[in-house]
Coordinates of C-alpha atoms in Angstrom, one line a residue:
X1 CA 152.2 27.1 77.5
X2 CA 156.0 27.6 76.2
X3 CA 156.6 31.2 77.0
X4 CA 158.6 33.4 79.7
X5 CA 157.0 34.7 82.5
X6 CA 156.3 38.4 82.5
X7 CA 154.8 40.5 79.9
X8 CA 156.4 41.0 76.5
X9 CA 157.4 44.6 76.6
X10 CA 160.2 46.7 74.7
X11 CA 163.0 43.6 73.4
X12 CA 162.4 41.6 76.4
X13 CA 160.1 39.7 78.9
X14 CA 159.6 42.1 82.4
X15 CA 158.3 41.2 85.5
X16 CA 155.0 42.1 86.0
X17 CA 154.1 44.4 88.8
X18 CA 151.3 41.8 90.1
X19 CA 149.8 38.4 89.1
X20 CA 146.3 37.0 88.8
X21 CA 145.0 33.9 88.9
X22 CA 142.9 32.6 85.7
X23 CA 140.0 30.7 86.4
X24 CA 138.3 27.7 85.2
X25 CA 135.1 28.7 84.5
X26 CA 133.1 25.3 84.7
X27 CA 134.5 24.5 87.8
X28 CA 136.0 27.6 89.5
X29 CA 139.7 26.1 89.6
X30 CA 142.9 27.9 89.3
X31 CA 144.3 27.4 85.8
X32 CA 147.6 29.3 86.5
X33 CA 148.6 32.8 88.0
X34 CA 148.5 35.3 85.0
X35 CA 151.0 38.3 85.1
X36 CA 148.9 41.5 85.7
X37 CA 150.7 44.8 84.1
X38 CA 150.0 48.5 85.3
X39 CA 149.9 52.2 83.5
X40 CA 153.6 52.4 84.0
X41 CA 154.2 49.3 81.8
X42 CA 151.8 50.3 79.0
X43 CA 153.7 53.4 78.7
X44 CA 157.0 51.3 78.3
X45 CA 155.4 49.5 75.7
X46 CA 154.4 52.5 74.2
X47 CA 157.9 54.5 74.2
X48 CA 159.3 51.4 72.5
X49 CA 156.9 50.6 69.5
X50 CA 157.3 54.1 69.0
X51 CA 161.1 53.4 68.7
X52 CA 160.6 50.6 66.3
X53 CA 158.1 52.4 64.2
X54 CA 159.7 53.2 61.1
X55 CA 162.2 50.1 61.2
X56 CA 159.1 47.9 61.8
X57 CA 157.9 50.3 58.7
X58 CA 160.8 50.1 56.2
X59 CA 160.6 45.7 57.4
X60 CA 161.0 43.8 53.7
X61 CA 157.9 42.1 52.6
X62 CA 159.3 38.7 52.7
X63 CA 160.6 39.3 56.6
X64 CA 157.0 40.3 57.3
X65 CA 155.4 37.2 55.4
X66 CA 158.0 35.0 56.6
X67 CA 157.0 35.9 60.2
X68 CA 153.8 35.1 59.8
X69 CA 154.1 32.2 57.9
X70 CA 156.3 30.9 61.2
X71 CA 153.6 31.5 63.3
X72 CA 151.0 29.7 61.5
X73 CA 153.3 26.8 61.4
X74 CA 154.3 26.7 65.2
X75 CA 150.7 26.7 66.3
X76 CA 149.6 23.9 63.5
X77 CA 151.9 22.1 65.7
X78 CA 150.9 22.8 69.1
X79 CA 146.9 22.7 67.4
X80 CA 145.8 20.2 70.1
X81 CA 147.5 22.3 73.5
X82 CA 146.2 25.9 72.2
X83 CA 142.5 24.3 71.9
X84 CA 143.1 22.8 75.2
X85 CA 144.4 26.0 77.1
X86 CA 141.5 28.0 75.6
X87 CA 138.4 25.2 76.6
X88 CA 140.2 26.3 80.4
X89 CA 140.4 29.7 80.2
X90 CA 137.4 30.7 78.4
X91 CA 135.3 27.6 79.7
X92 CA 133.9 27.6 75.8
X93 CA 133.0 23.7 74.7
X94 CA 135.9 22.2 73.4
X95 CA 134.1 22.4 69.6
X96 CA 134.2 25.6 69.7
X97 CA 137.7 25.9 70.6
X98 CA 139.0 23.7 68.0
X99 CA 137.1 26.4 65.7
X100 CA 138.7 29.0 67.0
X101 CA 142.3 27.6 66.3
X102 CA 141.5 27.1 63.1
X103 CA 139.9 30.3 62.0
X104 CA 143.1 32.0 63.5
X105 CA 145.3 29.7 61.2
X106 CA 143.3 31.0 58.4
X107 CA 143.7 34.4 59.6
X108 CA 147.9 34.1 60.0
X109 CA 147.8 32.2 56.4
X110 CA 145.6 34.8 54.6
X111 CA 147.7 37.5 56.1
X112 CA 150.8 36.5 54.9
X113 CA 148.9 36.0 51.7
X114 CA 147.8 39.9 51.7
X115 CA 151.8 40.9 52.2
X116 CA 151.9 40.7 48.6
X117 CA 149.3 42.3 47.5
X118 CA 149.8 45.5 49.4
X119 CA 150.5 47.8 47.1
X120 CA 149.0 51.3 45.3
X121 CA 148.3 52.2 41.7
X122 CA 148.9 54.4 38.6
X123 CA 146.5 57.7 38.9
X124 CA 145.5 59.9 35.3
X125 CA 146.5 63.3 36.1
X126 CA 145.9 64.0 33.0
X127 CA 142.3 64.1 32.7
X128 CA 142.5 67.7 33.0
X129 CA 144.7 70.2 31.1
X130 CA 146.7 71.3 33.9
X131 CA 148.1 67.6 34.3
X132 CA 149.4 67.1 30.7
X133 CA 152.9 65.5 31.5
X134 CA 152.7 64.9 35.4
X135 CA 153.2 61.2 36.4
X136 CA 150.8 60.0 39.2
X137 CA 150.7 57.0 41.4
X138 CA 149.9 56.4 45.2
X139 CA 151.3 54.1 47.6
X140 CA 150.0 52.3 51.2
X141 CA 152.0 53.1 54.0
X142 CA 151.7 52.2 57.6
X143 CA 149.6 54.0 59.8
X144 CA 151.6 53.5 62.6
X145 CA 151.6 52.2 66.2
X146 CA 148.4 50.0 66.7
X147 CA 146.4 49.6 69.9
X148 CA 144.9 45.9 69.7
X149 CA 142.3 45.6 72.7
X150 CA 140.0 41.9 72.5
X151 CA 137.4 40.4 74.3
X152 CA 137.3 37.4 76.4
X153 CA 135.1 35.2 74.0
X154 CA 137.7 34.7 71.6
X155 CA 140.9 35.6 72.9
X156 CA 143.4 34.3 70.4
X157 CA 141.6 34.4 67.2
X158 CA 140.6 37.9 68.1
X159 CA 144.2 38.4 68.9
X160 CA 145.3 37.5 65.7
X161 CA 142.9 39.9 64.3
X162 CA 145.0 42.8 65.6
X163 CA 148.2 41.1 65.1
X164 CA 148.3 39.8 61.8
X165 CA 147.1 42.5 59.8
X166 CA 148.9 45.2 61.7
X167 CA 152.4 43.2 60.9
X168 CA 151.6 42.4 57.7
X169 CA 150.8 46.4 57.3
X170 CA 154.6 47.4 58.4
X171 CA 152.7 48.3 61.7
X172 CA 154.1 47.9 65.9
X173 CA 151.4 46.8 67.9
X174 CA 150.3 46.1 71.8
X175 CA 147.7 44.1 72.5
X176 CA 146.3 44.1 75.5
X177 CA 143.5 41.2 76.1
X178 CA 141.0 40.6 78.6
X179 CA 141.6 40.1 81.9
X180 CA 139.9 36.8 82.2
X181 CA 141.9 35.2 79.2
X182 CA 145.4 36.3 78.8
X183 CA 146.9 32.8 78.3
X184 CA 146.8 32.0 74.7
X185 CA 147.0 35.4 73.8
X186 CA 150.7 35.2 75.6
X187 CA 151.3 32.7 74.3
X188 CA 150.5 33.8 70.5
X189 CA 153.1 37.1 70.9
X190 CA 155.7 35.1 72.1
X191 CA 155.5 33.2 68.9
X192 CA 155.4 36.6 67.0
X193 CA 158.1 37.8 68.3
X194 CA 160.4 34.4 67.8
X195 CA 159.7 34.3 64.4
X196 CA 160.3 38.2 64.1
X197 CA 163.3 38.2 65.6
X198 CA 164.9 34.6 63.3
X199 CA 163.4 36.7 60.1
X200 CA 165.5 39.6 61.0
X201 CA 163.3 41.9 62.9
X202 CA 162.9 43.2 66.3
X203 CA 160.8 41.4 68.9
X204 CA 159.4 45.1 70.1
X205 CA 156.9 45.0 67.0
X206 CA 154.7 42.9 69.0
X207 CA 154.0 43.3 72.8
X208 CA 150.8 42.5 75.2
X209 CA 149.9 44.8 78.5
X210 CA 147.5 43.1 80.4
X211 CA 145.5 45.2 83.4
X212 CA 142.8 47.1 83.9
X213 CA 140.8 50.0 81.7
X214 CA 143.3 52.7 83.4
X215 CA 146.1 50.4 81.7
X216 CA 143.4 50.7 77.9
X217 CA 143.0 54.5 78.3
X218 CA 147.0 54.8 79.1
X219 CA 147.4 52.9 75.8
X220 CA 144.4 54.4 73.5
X221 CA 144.7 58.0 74.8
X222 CA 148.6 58.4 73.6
X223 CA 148.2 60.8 70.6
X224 CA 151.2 59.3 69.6
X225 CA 149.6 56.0 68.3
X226 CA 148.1 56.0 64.1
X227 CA 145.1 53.4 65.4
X228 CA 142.7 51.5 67.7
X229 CA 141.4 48.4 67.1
X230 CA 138.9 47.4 69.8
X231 CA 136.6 44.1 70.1
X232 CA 134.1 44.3 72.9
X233 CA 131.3 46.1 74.3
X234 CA 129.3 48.9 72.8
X235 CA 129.5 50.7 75.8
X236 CA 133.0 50.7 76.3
X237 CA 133.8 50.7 72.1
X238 CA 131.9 54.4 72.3
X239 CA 134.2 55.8 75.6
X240 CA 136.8 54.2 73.6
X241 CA 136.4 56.7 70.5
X242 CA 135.3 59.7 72.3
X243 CA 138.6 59.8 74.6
X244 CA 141.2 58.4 71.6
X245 CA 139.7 61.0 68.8
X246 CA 141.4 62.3 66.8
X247 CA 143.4 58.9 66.5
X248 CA 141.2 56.4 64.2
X249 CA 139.5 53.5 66.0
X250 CA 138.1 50.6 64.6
X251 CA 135.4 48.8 66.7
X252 CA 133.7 45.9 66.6
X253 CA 130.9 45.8 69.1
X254 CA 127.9 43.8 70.0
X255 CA 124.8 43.0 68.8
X256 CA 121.5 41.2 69.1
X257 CA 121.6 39.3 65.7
X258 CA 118.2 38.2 64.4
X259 CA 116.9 35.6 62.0
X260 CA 114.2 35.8 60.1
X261 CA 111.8 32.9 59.3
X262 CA 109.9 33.6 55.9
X263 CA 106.7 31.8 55.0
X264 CA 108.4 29.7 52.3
X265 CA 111.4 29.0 54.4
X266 CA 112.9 25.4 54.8
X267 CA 111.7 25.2 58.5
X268 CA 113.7 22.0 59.7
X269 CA 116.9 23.8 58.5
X270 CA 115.8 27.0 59.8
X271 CA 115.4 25.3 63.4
X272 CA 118.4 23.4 63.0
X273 CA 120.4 26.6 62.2
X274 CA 118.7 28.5 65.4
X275 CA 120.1 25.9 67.4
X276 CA 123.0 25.7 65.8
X277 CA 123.4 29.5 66.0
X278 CA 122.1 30.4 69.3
X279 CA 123.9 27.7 71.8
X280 CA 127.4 27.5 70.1
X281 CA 130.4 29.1 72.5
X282 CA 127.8 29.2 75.2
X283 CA 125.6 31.9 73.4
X284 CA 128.9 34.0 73.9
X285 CA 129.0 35.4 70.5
X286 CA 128.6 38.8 68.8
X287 CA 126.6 37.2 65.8
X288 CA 125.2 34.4 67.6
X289 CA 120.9 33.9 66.9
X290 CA 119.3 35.8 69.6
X291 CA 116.4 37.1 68.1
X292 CA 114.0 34.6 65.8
X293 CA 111.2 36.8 63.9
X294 CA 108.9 34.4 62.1
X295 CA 105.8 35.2 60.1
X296 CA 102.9 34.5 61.7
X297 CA 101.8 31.2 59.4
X298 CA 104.9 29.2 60.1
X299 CA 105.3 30.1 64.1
X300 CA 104.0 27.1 65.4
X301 CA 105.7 24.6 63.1
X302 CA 108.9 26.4 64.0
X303 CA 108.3 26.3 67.8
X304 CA 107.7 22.6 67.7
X305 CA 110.4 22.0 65.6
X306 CA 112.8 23.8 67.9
X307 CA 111.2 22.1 71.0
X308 CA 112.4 18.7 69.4
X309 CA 115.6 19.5 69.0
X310 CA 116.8 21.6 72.6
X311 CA 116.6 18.4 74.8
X312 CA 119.2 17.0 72.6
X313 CA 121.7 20.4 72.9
X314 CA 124.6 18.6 75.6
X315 CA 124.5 21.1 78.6
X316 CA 128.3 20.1 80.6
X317 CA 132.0 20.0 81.2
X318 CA 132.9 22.0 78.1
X319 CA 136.1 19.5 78.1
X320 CA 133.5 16.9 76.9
X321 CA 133.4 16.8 72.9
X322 CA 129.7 16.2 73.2
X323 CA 129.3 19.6 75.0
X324 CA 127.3 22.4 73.1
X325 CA 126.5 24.5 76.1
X326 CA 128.7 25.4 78.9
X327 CA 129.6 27.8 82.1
X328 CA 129.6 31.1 81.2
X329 CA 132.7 33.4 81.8
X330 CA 131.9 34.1 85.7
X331 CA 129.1 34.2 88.0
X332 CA 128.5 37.8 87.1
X333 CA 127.8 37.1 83.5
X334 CA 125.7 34.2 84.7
X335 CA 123.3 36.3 87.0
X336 CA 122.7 39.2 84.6
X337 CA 121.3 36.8 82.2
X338 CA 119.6 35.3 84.7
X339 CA 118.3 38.2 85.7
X340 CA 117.4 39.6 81.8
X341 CA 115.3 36.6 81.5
X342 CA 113.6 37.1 84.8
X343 CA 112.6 40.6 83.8
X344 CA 110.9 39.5 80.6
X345 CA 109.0 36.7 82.0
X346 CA 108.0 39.6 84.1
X347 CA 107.1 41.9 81.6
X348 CA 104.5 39.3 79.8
X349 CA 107.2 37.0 77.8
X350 CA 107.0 33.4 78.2
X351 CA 109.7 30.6 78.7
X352 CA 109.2 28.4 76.3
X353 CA 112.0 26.0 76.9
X354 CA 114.9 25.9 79.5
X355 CA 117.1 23.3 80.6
X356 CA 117.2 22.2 83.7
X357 CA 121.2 22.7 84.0
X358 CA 121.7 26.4 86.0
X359 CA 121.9 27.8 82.9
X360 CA 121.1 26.2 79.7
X361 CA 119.3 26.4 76.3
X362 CA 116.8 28.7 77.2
X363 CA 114.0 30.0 74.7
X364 CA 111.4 32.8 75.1
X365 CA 108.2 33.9 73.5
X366 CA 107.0 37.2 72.6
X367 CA 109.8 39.4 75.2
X368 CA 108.1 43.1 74.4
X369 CA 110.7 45.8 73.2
X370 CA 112.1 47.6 76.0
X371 CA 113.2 44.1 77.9
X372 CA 117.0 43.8 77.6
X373 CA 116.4 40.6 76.6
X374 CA 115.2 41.4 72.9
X375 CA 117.1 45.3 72.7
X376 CA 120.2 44.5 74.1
X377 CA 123.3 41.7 73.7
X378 CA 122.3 39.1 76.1
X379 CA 125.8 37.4 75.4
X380 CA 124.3 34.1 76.8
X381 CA 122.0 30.4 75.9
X382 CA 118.9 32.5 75.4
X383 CA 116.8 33.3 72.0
X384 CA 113.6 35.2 72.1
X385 CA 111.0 33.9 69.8
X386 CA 108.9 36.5 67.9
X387 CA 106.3 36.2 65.3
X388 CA 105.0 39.5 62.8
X389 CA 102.2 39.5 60.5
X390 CA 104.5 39.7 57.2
X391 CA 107.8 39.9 55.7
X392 CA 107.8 44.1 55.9
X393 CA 106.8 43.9 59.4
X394 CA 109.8 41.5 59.8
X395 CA 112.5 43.8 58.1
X396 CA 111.1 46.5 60.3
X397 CA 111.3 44.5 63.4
X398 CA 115.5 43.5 62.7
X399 CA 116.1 47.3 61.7
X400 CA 114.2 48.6 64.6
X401 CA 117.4 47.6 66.8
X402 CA 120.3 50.1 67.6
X403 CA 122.5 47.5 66.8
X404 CA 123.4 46.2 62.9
X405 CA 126.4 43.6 62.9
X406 CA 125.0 40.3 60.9
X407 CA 121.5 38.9 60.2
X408 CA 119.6 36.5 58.3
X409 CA 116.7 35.0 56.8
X410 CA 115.3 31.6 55.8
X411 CA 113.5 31.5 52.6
X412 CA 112.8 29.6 49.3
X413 CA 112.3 32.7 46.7
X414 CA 115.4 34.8 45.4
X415 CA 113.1 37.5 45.6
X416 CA 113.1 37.3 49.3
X417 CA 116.6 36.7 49.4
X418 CA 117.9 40.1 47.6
X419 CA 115.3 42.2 49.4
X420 CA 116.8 41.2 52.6
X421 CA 120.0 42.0 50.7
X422 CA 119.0 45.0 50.1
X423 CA 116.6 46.3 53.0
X424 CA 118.1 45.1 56.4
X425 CA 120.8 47.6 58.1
X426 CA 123.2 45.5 58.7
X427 CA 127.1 44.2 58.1
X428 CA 126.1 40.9 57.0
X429 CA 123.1 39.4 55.7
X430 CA 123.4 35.5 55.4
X431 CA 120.7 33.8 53.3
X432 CA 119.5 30.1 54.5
X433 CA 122.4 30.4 57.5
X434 CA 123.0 31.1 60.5
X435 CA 123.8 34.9 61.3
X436 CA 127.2 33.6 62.7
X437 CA 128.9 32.3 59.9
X438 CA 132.1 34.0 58.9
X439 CA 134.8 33.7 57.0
X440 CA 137.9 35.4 58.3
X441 CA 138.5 36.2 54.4
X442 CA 135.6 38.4 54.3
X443 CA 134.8 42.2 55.2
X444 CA 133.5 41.8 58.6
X445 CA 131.9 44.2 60.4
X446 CA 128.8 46.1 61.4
X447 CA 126.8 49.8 61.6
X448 CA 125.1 52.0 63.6
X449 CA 125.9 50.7 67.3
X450 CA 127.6 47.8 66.3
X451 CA 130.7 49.3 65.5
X452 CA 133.0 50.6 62.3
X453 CA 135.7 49.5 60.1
X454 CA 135.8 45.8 59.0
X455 CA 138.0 43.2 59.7
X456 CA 139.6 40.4 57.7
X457 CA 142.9 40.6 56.6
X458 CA 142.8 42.7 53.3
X459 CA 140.8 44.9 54.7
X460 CA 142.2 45.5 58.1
X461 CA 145.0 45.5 56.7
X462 CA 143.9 48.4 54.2
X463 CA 142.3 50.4 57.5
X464 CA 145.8 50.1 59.2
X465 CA 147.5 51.6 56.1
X466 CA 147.3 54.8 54.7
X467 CA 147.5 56.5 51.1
X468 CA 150.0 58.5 50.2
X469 CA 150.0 60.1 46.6
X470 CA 153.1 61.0 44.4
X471 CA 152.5 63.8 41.7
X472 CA 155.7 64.3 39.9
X473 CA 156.8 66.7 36.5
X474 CA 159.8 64.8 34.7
X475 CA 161.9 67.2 33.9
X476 CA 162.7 68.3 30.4

């Protein structure tokens, strides 16, 4: 970590009110004392993105693209210590972390990328009789101050999410992170706002408030701000966009992503992606397998297959490459899955497999609807296991959730494939993969519960802009 200490408010690094420490969550060790900020410091950095607003507005493209650019070069070159800091203060498995440093390069590259490409078009007026002669056209401009607030999962690629797009938009932003990870995030601004400041623009168009929810509402409530861009819980995305209306919000929330196994599905690849799905970052992942509908024929086969293959799923220090499966975020995460799975087994579901490790790979069998383990984000090592007479009943089952951020199905027939296209209420349907691939280059996203507005640079960057038409009548 190469940064000062404080928090990155206004065009300097303050002292933070308070510090907390960051904990290991494999082991319960210190990493370092984090900087804690307060309500009085989110309106601080408030006051001055609202200052910078229209420079950070009127900012060439090539300063904006050339910040970026700087960014994705300095953390190419600390690669190996941001993957590192994150395996400590997330506890993830160090695979997973070297994934997330590399989807957030792709997300700095392509944004830089989308700097050029931000631009309006040429409108025909005079398709009716009244706009004979007028010259039309519309433009993007920025939306204005933007409110970044991430998760713990992901902390810098999430981070960048809000970051990247908002800068390349001509937009200020404050990010404030999670309490549990603030590190990398830190971190990440601090390299914005070097390579904002060498390309000739002010450090205040990127700043981090760390603290509680009062130090969130302090930052989402100011009508002041063009948007929100929340990652996080369903519960907290909704509070979010009742108290911050009228001011757009963008929210990506949970979800308990399914996987459908059809009759004619590969089933060794389709038990292979389960695992591969369900177990990586710990099962701490929005679009990560947590609920496996199979048809009836091929239930069986698929359990055996699965059984084969959890033994070999490397439960551990997350600092291990071999580790798939680690310590959750903190003991409280840890007993309220716990306790989810407990309530199933109690409600007539069966456990299938589960590790011996405190919390490992776990599978269940049939969990009835109304168990939080099958209705709700479990956010954990634990898939539920459900077989339905047909394909119909199957779509049914997946749309059946309040929730609709990514799904998929296993299948042989094309037929299959498009009607799941076409049928399941969801973001993201992924055809013979798991429900948690993603690109960052793609419009990502969900509906109903599981949030609204997509991310990915073009398009995040196209939510943080708005239109603005030009009608004009050259003169004679």
């Amino acid at each position: 970590m190469k940064y000062p200490a404080g928090l990155p408010i206004g065009q300097t690094w303050v002292e933070a009110p308070a510090t907390e420490p960051v904990i290991f969550p494999y082991d319960g060790s210190t990493v370092t004392d984090a900087p804690v900020g307060d309500v009085d410091l989110a309106r601080q950095a408030l006051d001055h993105a609202l200052a910078v607003r229209d420079e950070v507005g009127r900012l060439p493209s090539y300063v904006r693209r050339n910040a970026l650019q700087s960014v994705h070069a300095a953390i190419s070159s600390e690669r190996d210590a941001f993957v590192d800091l994150l395996v400590l203060e997330t506890g993830k498995p160090l695979v997973d972390c070297r994934v997330e440093v590399d989807r957030t390069l792709l997300t700095l590259e392509t944004s830089a990328e989308e700097v050029a490409r931000l631009h309006g078009e040429t409108v025909p007026l005079d398709l009716l009789p009244s706009g004979d002669g007028l010259v039309g056209f519309w433009v993007r401009k920025p939306i204005g101050v933007v409110v970044g607030i991430t998760g713990f999962n992901y902390p810098l690629l999430l981070a960048s999410h809000k970051i990247a797009p908002a800068l390349a938009a001509g937009c200020p932003v404050i990010v404030k992170p999670a309490p549990q990870t603030p590190l990398a995030t830190l971190w990440l601004v601090h390299l914005m706002r070097s390579a904002l400041l060498e390309a000739g623009g002010p450090e205040a168009a990127v700043q981090l408030v760390t603290g509680g929810a009062e130090v969130g509402a302090a930052l989402t409530t100011d009508r002041r701000i063009g948007a929100v861009s929340f990652t996080g819980s369903a519960a907290v995305g909704h509070r979010i966009a009742r108290d911050a209306a009228p001011t757009k919000v963008l929210l990506e929330l949970g979800s308990n992503s399914a996987l459908i196994v059809a009759e004619d599905a590969d089933l060794d690849a389709a038990a292979d992606a389960i695992i591969r799905g369900g177990y990586y970052a710990s099962g701490q992942a929005c679009i990560s397998v947590q609920r496996v509908v199979a048809v009836e024929s091929v239930r069986s086969a698929l359990l055996e297959k699965l059984d084969e293959r959890l033994p070999s799923v490397v439960v551990g220090d997350p600092r291990d490459p071999a580790t798939r499966v680690s310590a959750l975020i903190d003991p409280k995460s840890t007993a309220r899955v716990r306790t989810w799975v407990d309530e199933s087994v109690a409600a007539g579901a069966k456990v299938a497999f589960a590790a011996s490790a405190d919390l490992g790979p776990t599978v269940l069998t049939d969990v009835p609807d109304g168990q939080l383990a099958w209705d709700e984000e479990i956010f954990g090592p634990v898939i539920a296991v459900r077989s339905v007479p047909d394909l119909e009943t199957a779509f049914a089952t997946v749309n059946a959730s309040r929730y609709g951020l990514h799904a998929s199905v296993f299948t042989s027939s094309l037929d299959t494939a498009f009607t799941a296209i076409d049928r399941l209420d969801v973001g993201g349907v992924v055809v013979n993969e798991v429900p948690g691939f993603r690109s960052d280059v793609m419009p990502y996203g969900g509906v109903k519960d599981s949030g609204i507005g997509r991310e990915g640079p073009r398009f995040a960057i196209e939510e943080l802009t708005t239109t603005r038409m030009a009608i004009i009548r050259p003169r004679p």
